[in-house]
Amino acid sequence: MAQDPAGLLRLLWLVAHEHAVSRMDLARVLGLPQSTVSVRTQALISAGVLVESGEGSSAGGRRPKLLSVNAGFGHVWAADVGSRHVRIGALDIAGNLLHVAERPLDINREPAEVVAAFADTVREVAAEARCPGRQLGIGVAFPGPVDVGAGTITLPSRMPGWRGFAVRDALREHFDLPVTVDNDANLQALGESVAGPPGRTLLVVKAGTGIGSGLVVTGRLYRGRAGVAGDISHVRVPAAGDRPCTCGNRGCLETVASGAALVAQLREQGVDVNSTAQVMATAEDGHPDATTAVRRAGLQLGEVLATVVNFGNPDEVLLGGALSGSEAFVAAVRGALYERCLPLATRELRIDRVRFGPDAGLYGAGALVLDEVFDEAIRSKR
């Protein structure tokens, strides 16, 4: 697989949205040598992904050949799996979202059974959507650590029975297509990196039932040696005391700042909630205990993120997941970062919600599988 899916998708996105319609335009916008851009575009033309469509006006010398995306090349499917639901989307080859659907899916069952139910759900959604062109592949985001090379789930704290499960191979038994898998926070970060300026460093946090984060360093997704870079959920924090965590340790951030932790805390206080969504709805209704709990979770997350921001000095900290829907939560994270980070680290730091909202993971999963599809198409033309 190529090493820069965001780079390929950004090139196609620029062409598709007419921000760059020639090789010279692409070199200027991407900040790359024209020779590098020419090699990439020629490979994509040979694979049938890009086409040359006439000539532009000359600024002196030969007229530039104009580029466009071959819309008939096909589309991919992307899925973001949660603990109780799955969000499914179709994307064209420029990474544009064509269709989105959400369906119930309980991952707390035997893995092969979940994969079979997932495959049936994707086929149902695909039949309803009737997207143009052929299906090219499927990319899936899972709420646990993933060994991307092996295609297996590794040491998941919230997916009982999934440890070591060869999920990519299991999916390939149901789909006669290229299949890619990765952690949901990683793919949310990858999705957010595609449409923005190149070369940025992003810290993207998914705060829902659990807490995860993905790191894009100067435009490239950083997974770390074992694929667990960004796993801040099991950082020990004083506020957690000696609370046991699903990972087997005690005092982890996840035990006090995740959606699951908030459900437990509020139920202890007599508040009738059973899910992160209900916590959010209760807080939005102005329930003082729920609002206080959500704000406290934001502060605790912000305290952990402050160390990461001071160390990594990112351009942006972006918050996703169900908890990011609360203004109190986002404001608490932002306040903790401004209070605890070095002034130089926050002077130009952007702290906000993810741009693509609940679809960020779909954009990332789509980018990952499109990279695989393009890589295969280019290899077949050599």
PDB file of C-alpha atoms in Angstrom, residues 131-318:
ATOM      1  CA  CYS A 131     -24.352   4.686  -6.451  1.00  0.00           C
ATOM      2  CA  PRO A 132     -22.938   5.132  -9.970  1.00  0.00           C
ATOM      3  CA  GLY A 133     -20.072   3.008 -11.270  1.00  0.00           C
ATOM      4  CA  ARG A 134     -18.660  -0.207  -9.908  1.00  0.00           C
ATOM      5  CA  GLN A 135     -17.815  -0.956  -6.295  1.00  0.00           C
ATOM      6  CA  LEU A 136     -14.040  -0.719  -5.873  1.00  0.00           C
ATOM      7  CA  GLY A 137     -13.398  -1.608  -2.225  1.00  0.00           C
ATOM      8  CA  ILE A 138     -14.420  -1.173   1.392  1.00  0.00           C
ATOM      9  CA  GLY A 139     -12.620   0.519   4.283  1.00  0.00           C
ATOM     10  CA  VAL A 140     -13.691  -0.074   7.883  1.00  0.00           C
ATOM     11  CA  ALA A 141     -12.909   1.804  11.117  1.00  0.00           C
ATOM     12  CA  PHE A 142     -13.047  -0.180  14.371  1.00  0.00           C
ATOM     13  CA  PRO A 143     -13.231   1.158  17.961  1.00  0.00           C
ATOM     14  CA  GLY A 144     -10.086  -0.618  19.112  1.00  0.00           C
ATOM     15  CA  PRO A 145      -6.377  -1.014  18.290  1.00  0.00           C
ATOM     16  CA  VAL A 146      -5.756  -2.513  14.840  1.00  0.00           C
ATOM     17  CA  ASP A 147      -2.614  -4.085  13.401  1.00  0.00           C
ATOM     18  CA  VAL A 148      -3.007  -2.583   9.938  1.00  0.00           C
ATOM     19  CA  GLY A 149      -0.364  -4.789   8.335  1.00  0.00           C
ATOM     20  CA  ALA A 150      -1.844  -8.045   9.649  1.00  0.00           C
ATOM     21  CA  GLY A 151      -5.460  -6.858   9.526  1.00  0.00           C
ATOM     22  CA  THR A 152      -6.147  -7.997  13.099  1.00  0.00           C
ATOM     23  CA  ILE A 153      -7.706  -6.470  16.203  1.00  0.00           C
ATOM     24  CA  THR A 154      -5.099  -6.173  18.969  1.00  0.00           C
ATOM     25  CA  LEU A 155      -5.719  -5.882  22.728  1.00  0.00           C
ATOM     26  CA  PRO A 156      -9.130  -4.144  22.558  1.00  0.00           C
ATOM     27  CA  SER A 157     -10.426  -2.946  25.914  1.00  0.00           C
ATOM     28  CA  ARG A 158     -14.026  -2.514  24.720  1.00  0.00           C
ATOM     29  CA  MET A 159     -14.382  -5.386  22.259  1.00  0.00           C
ATOM     30  CA  PRO A 160     -14.503  -8.584  24.329  1.00  0.00           C
ATOM     31  CA  GLY A 161     -13.628 -11.691  22.341  1.00  0.00           C
ATOM     32  CA  TRP A 162     -11.981  -9.751  19.494  1.00  0.00           C
ATOM     33  CA  ARG A 163      -8.346  -9.974  20.593  1.00  0.00           C
ATOM     34  CA  GLY A 164      -6.234 -11.257  17.700  1.00  0.00           C
ATOM     35  CA  PHE A 165      -9.269 -11.661  15.441  1.00  0.00           C
ATOM     36  CA  ALA A 166      -8.302 -11.532  11.732  1.00  0.00           C
ATOM     37  CA  VAL A 167     -11.014  -9.054  10.840  1.00  0.00           C
ATOM     38  CA  ARG A 168      -9.691  -8.130   7.389  1.00  0.00           C
ATOM     39  CA  ASP A 169      -9.616 -11.776   6.274  1.00  0.00           C
ATOM     40  CA  ALA A 170     -13.096 -12.299   7.721  1.00  0.00           C
ATOM     41  CA  LEU A 171     -14.406  -9.315   5.747  1.00  0.00           C
ATOM     42  CA  ARG A 172     -12.758 -10.570   2.549  1.00  0.00           C
ATOM     43  CA  GLU A 173     -14.824 -13.754   2.852  1.00  0.00           C
ATOM     44  CA  HIS A 174     -17.938 -11.594   2.444  1.00  0.00           C
ATOM     45  CA  PHE A 175     -16.656  -9.013  -0.063  1.00  0.00           C
ATOM     46  CA  ASP A 176     -14.826  -9.851  -3.260  1.00  0.00           C
ATOM     47  CA  LEU A 177     -13.135  -6.455  -3.086  1.00  0.00           C
ATOM     48  CA  PRO A 178     -10.022  -4.827  -1.618  1.00  0.00           C
ATOM     49  CA  VAL A 179     -10.574  -4.399   2.148  1.00  0.00           C
ATOM     50  CA  THR A 180      -8.716  -2.074   4.539  1.00  0.00           C
ATOM     51  CA  VAL A 181      -9.129  -1.765   8.319  1.00  0.00           C
ATOM     52  CA  ASP A 182      -7.805   0.632  10.960  1.00  0.00           C
ATOM     53  CA  ASN A 183      -8.639   2.197  14.303  1.00  0.00           C
ATOM     54  CA  ASP A 184     -11.540   4.683  14.266  1.00  0.00           C
ATOM     55  CA  ALA A 185      -9.576   7.593  15.760  1.00  0.00           C
ATOM     56  CA  ASN A 186      -6.774   7.109  13.216  1.00  0.00           C
ATOM     57  CA  LEU A 187      -9.242   7.215  10.355  1.00  0.00           C
ATOM     58  CA  GLN A 188     -11.025  10.237  11.769  1.00  0.00           C
ATOM     59  CA  ALA A 189      -7.654  12.018  11.791  1.00  0.00           C
ATOM     60  CA  LEU A 190      -6.896  10.855   8.250  1.00  0.00           C
ATOM     61  CA  GLY A 191     -10.316  12.030   7.076  1.00  0.00           C
ATOM     62  CA  GLU A 192      -9.787  15.482   8.564  1.00  0.00           C
ATOM     63  CA  SER A 193      -6.381  15.818   6.909  1.00  0.00           C
ATOM     64  CA  VAL A 194      -7.534  15.232   3.331  1.00  0.00           C
ATOM     65  CA  ALA A 195      -9.354  18.449   2.423  1.00  0.00           C
ATOM     66  CA  GLY A 196      -7.188  20.968   4.313  1.00  0.00           C
ATOM     67  CA  PRO A 197      -3.853  22.587   3.479  1.00  0.00           C
ATOM     68  CA  PRO A 198      -1.016  20.076   3.020  1.00  0.00           C
ATOM     69  CA  GLY A 199       1.711  19.504   5.569  1.00  0.00           C
ATOM     70  CA  ARG A 200      -0.265  20.186   8.748  1.00  0.00           C
ATOM     71  CA  THR A 201       0.098  18.354  12.052  1.00  0.00           C
ATOM     72  CA  LEU A 202      -3.267  17.409  13.537  1.00  0.00           C
ATOM     73  CA  LEU A 203      -4.255  15.867  16.850  1.00  0.00           C
ATOM     74  CA  VAL A 204      -7.787  14.495  16.443  1.00  0.00           C
ATOM     75  CA  VAL A 205      -9.630  13.125  19.476  1.00  0.00           C
ATOM     76  CA  LYS A 206     -12.686  10.896  19.289  1.00  0.00           C
ATOM     77  CA  ALA A 207     -14.542  11.178  22.601  1.00  0.00           C
ATOM     78  CA  GLY A 208     -17.559   8.899  22.719  1.00  0.00           C
ATOM     79  CA  THR A 209     -18.219   5.714  24.676  1.00  0.00           C
ATOM     80  CA  GLY A 210     -14.430   5.450  24.881  1.00  0.00           C
ATOM     81  CA  ILE A 211     -11.621   7.907  24.131  1.00  0.00           C
ATOM     82  CA  GLY A 212      -9.132   7.627  21.296  1.00  0.00           C
ATOM     83  CA  SER A 213      -6.945   9.959  19.304  1.00  0.00           C
ATOM     84  CA  GLY A 214      -5.191   9.982  15.966  1.00  0.00           C
ATOM     85  CA  LEU A 215      -2.110  11.909  14.966  1.00  0.00           C
ATOM     86  CA  VAL A 216      -1.305  13.269  11.522  1.00  0.00           C
ATOM     87  CA  VAL A 217       2.269  14.581  11.406  1.00  0.00           C
ATOM     88  CA  THR A 218       3.091  16.988   8.562  1.00  0.00           C
ATOM     89  CA  GLY A 219       0.299  15.495   6.477  1.00  0.00           C
ATOM     90  CA  ARG A 220       0.921  11.789   7.177  1.00  0.00           C
ATOM     91  CA  LEU A 221      -0.953   9.514   9.563  1.00  0.00           C
ATOM     92  CA  TYR A 222       1.385   8.406  12.349  1.00  0.00           C
ATOM     93  CA  ARG A 223       0.555   5.007  13.852  1.00  0.00           C
ATOM     94  CA  GLY A 224       3.739   4.268  15.787  1.00  0.00           C
ATOM     95  CA  ARG A 225       5.705   1.016  15.793  1.00  0.00           C
ATOM     96  CA  ALA A 226       2.890  -1.170  17.169  1.00  0.00           C
ATOM     97  CA  GLY A 227       0.015   0.872  15.765  1.00  0.00           C
ATOM     98  CA  VAL A 228      -1.095   2.359  19.096  1.00  0.00           C
ATOM     99  CA  ALA A 229       0.178   5.923  18.728  1.00  0.00           C
ATOM    100  CA  GLY A 230      -2.368   8.351  20.132  1.00  0.00           C
ATOM    101  CA  ASP A 231      -3.961   5.950  22.625  1.00  0.00           C
ATOM    102  CA  ILE A 232      -4.390   8.488  25.421  1.00  0.00           C
ATOM    103  CA  SER A 233      -7.390   6.748  26.999  1.00  0.00           C
ATOM    104  CA  HIS A 234      -5.195   4.728  29.350  1.00  0.00           C
ATOM    105  CA  VAL A 235      -3.007   7.554  30.612  1.00  0.00           C
ATOM    106  CA  ARG A 236      -3.214   7.561  34.401  1.00  0.00           C
ATOM    107  CA  VAL A 237      -4.807  10.703  35.868  1.00  0.00           C
ATOM    108  CA  PRO A 238      -5.117  11.778  39.529  1.00  0.00           C
ATOM    109  CA  ALA A 239      -8.884  12.332  39.271  1.00  0.00           C
ATOM    110  CA  ALA A 240      -9.389   8.630  38.486  1.00  0.00           C
ATOM    111  CA  GLY A 241      -7.824   7.512  41.748  1.00  0.00           C
ATOM    112  CA  ASP A 242      -7.745   3.727  41.905  1.00  0.00           C
ATOM    113  CA  ARG A 243     -10.737   3.066  39.637  1.00  0.00           C
ATOM    114  CA  PRO A 244     -10.344  -0.198  37.673  1.00  0.00           C
ATOM    115  CA  CYS A 245     -10.246   0.165  33.894  1.00  0.00           C
ATOM    116  CA  THR A 246     -11.300  -2.272  31.181  1.00  0.00           C
ATOM    117  CA  CYS A 247      -7.649  -2.408  30.062  1.00  0.00           C
ATOM    118  CA  GLY A 248      -6.702  -4.109  33.356  1.00  0.00           C
ATOM    119  CA  ASN A 249      -4.971  -1.098  34.907  1.00  0.00           C
ATOM    120  CA  ARG A 250      -6.351   1.437  37.371  1.00  0.00           C
ATOM    121  CA  GLY A 251      -6.825   5.175  37.303  1.00  0.00           C
ATOM    122  CA  CYS A 252      -7.016   5.595  33.504  1.00  0.00           C
ATOM    123  CA  LEU A 253      -8.447   8.700  31.847  1.00  0.00           C
ATOM    124  CA  GLU A 254     -11.180   6.555  30.290  1.00  0.00           C
ATOM    125  CA  THR A 255     -12.589   5.706  33.735  1.00  0.00           C
ATOM    126  CA  VAL A 256     -13.532   9.349  34.394  1.00  0.00           C
ATOM    127  CA  ALA A 257     -13.765  11.168  31.038  1.00  0.00           C
ATOM    128  CA  SER A 258     -15.364   8.760  28.547  1.00  0.00           C
ATOM    129  CA  GLY A 259     -19.034   8.455  27.693  1.00  0.00           C
ATOM    130  CA  ALA A 260     -19.173   5.074  29.449  1.00  0.00           C
ATOM    131  CA  ALA A 261     -17.687   6.641  32.583  1.00  0.00           C
ATOM    132  CA  LEU A 262     -20.236   9.467  32.511  1.00  0.00           C
ATOM    133  CA  VAL A 263     -23.093   6.965  32.238  1.00  0.00           C
ATOM    134  CA  ALA A 264     -21.779   5.138  35.322  1.00  0.00           C
ATOM    135  CA  GLN A 265     -21.209   8.360  37.278  1.00  0.00           C
ATOM    136  CA  LEU A 266     -24.663   9.745  36.576  1.00  0.00           C
ATOM    137  CA  ARG A 267     -26.424   6.469  37.324  1.00  0.00           C
ATOM    138  CA  GLU A 268     -24.684   6.472  40.728  1.00  0.00           C
ATOM    139  CA  GLN A 269     -26.237   9.917  41.268  1.00  0.00           C
ATOM    140  CA  GLY A 270     -29.695   8.609  40.374  1.00  0.00           C
ATOM    141  CA  VAL A 271     -29.847  10.033  36.847  1.00  0.00           C
ATOM    142  CA  ASP A 272     -31.603   7.633  34.464  1.00  0.00           C
ATOM    143  CA  VAL A 273     -29.171   7.338  31.518  1.00  0.00           C
ATOM    144  CA  ASN A 274     -28.014   4.233  29.661  1.00  0.00           C
ATOM    145  CA  SER A 275     -25.849   5.566  26.837  1.00  0.00           C
ATOM    146  CA  THR A 276     -23.546   8.410  25.872  1.00  0.00           C
ATOM    147  CA  ALA A 277     -26.318   9.788  23.651  1.00  0.00           C
ATOM    148  CA  GLN A 278     -28.654   9.944  26.650  1.00  0.00           C
ATOM    149  CA  VAL A 279     -25.969  11.683  28.702  1.00  0.00           C
ATOM    150  CA  MET A 280     -25.649  14.311  25.970  1.00  0.00           C
ATOM    151  CA  ALA A 281     -29.406  14.772  25.689  1.00  0.00           C
ATOM    152  CA  THR A 282     -29.734  15.125  29.462  1.00  0.00           C
ATOM    153  CA  ALA A 283     -26.917  17.683  29.583  1.00  0.00           C
ATOM    154  CA  GLU A 284     -28.447  19.640  26.696  1.00  0.00           C
ATOM    155  CA  ASP A 285     -31.732  19.727  28.639  1.00  0.00           C
ATOM    156  CA  GLY A 286     -29.887  21.609  31.371  1.00  0.00           C
ATOM    157  CA  HIS A 287     -29.703  18.851  34.004  1.00  0.00           C
ATOM    158  CA  PRO A 288     -27.111  20.251  36.450  1.00  0.00           C
ATOM    159  CA  ASP A 289     -25.485  16.896  37.322  1.00  0.00           C
ATOM    160  CA  ALA A 290     -25.141  15.921  33.655  1.00  0.00           C
ATOM    161  CA  THR A 291     -23.813  19.333  32.619  1.00  0.00           C
ATOM    162  CA  THR A 292     -21.277  19.329  35.442  1.00  0.00           C
ATOM    163  CA  ALA A 293     -20.143  15.793  34.603  1.00  0.00           C
ATOM    164  CA  VAL A 294     -19.659  16.615  30.912  1.00  0.00           C
ATOM    165  CA  ARG A 295     -17.717  19.795  31.729  1.00  0.00           C
ATOM    166  CA  ARG A 296     -15.521  17.903  34.214  1.00  0.00           C
ATOM    167  CA  ALA A 297     -14.782  15.239  31.592  1.00  0.00           C
ATOM    168  CA  GLY A 298     -13.670  17.976  29.181  1.00  0.00           C
ATOM    169  CA  LEU A 299     -11.311  19.434  31.771  1.00  0.00           C
ATOM    170  CA  GLN A 300      -9.768  16.037  32.498  1.00  0.00           C
ATOM    171  CA  LEU A 301      -9.291  15.310  28.799  1.00  0.00           C
ATOM    172  CA  GLY A 302      -7.791  18.765  28.277  1.00  0.00           C
ATOM    173  CA  GLU A 303      -5.270  18.201  31.061  1.00  0.00           C
ATOM    174  CA  VAL A 304      -3.967  15.069  29.322  1.00  0.00           C
ATOM    175  CA  LEU A 305      -3.996  16.726  25.906  1.00  0.00           C
ATOM    176  CA  ALA A 306      -1.942  19.642  27.256  1.00  0.00           C
ATOM    177  CA  THR A 307       1.081  17.367  27.626  1.00  0.00           C
ATOM    178  CA  VAL A 308       0.623  16.091  24.070  1.00  0.00           C
ATOM    179  CA  VAL A 309       0.257  19.622  22.689  1.00  0.00           C
ATOM    180  CA  ASN A 310       3.339  20.884  24.523  1.00  0.00           C
ATOM    181  CA  PHE A 311       5.323  17.923  23.219  1.00  0.00           C
ATOM    182  CA  GLY A 312       4.015  17.680  19.638  1.00  0.00           C
ATOM    183  CA  ASN A 313       3.142  21.352  18.937  1.00  0.00           C
ATOM    184  CA  PRO A 314       0.343  20.551  16.430  1.00  0.00           C
ATOM    185  CA  ASP A 315      -1.373  23.041  14.157  1.00  0.00           C
ATOM    186  CA  GLU A 316      -4.826  21.889  15.253  1.00  0.00           C
ATOM    187  CA  VAL A 317      -6.588  19.946  17.994  1.00  0.00           C
ATOM    188  CA  LEU A 318      -9.898  18.685  16.659  1.00  0.00           C
TER     189      LEU A 318
END
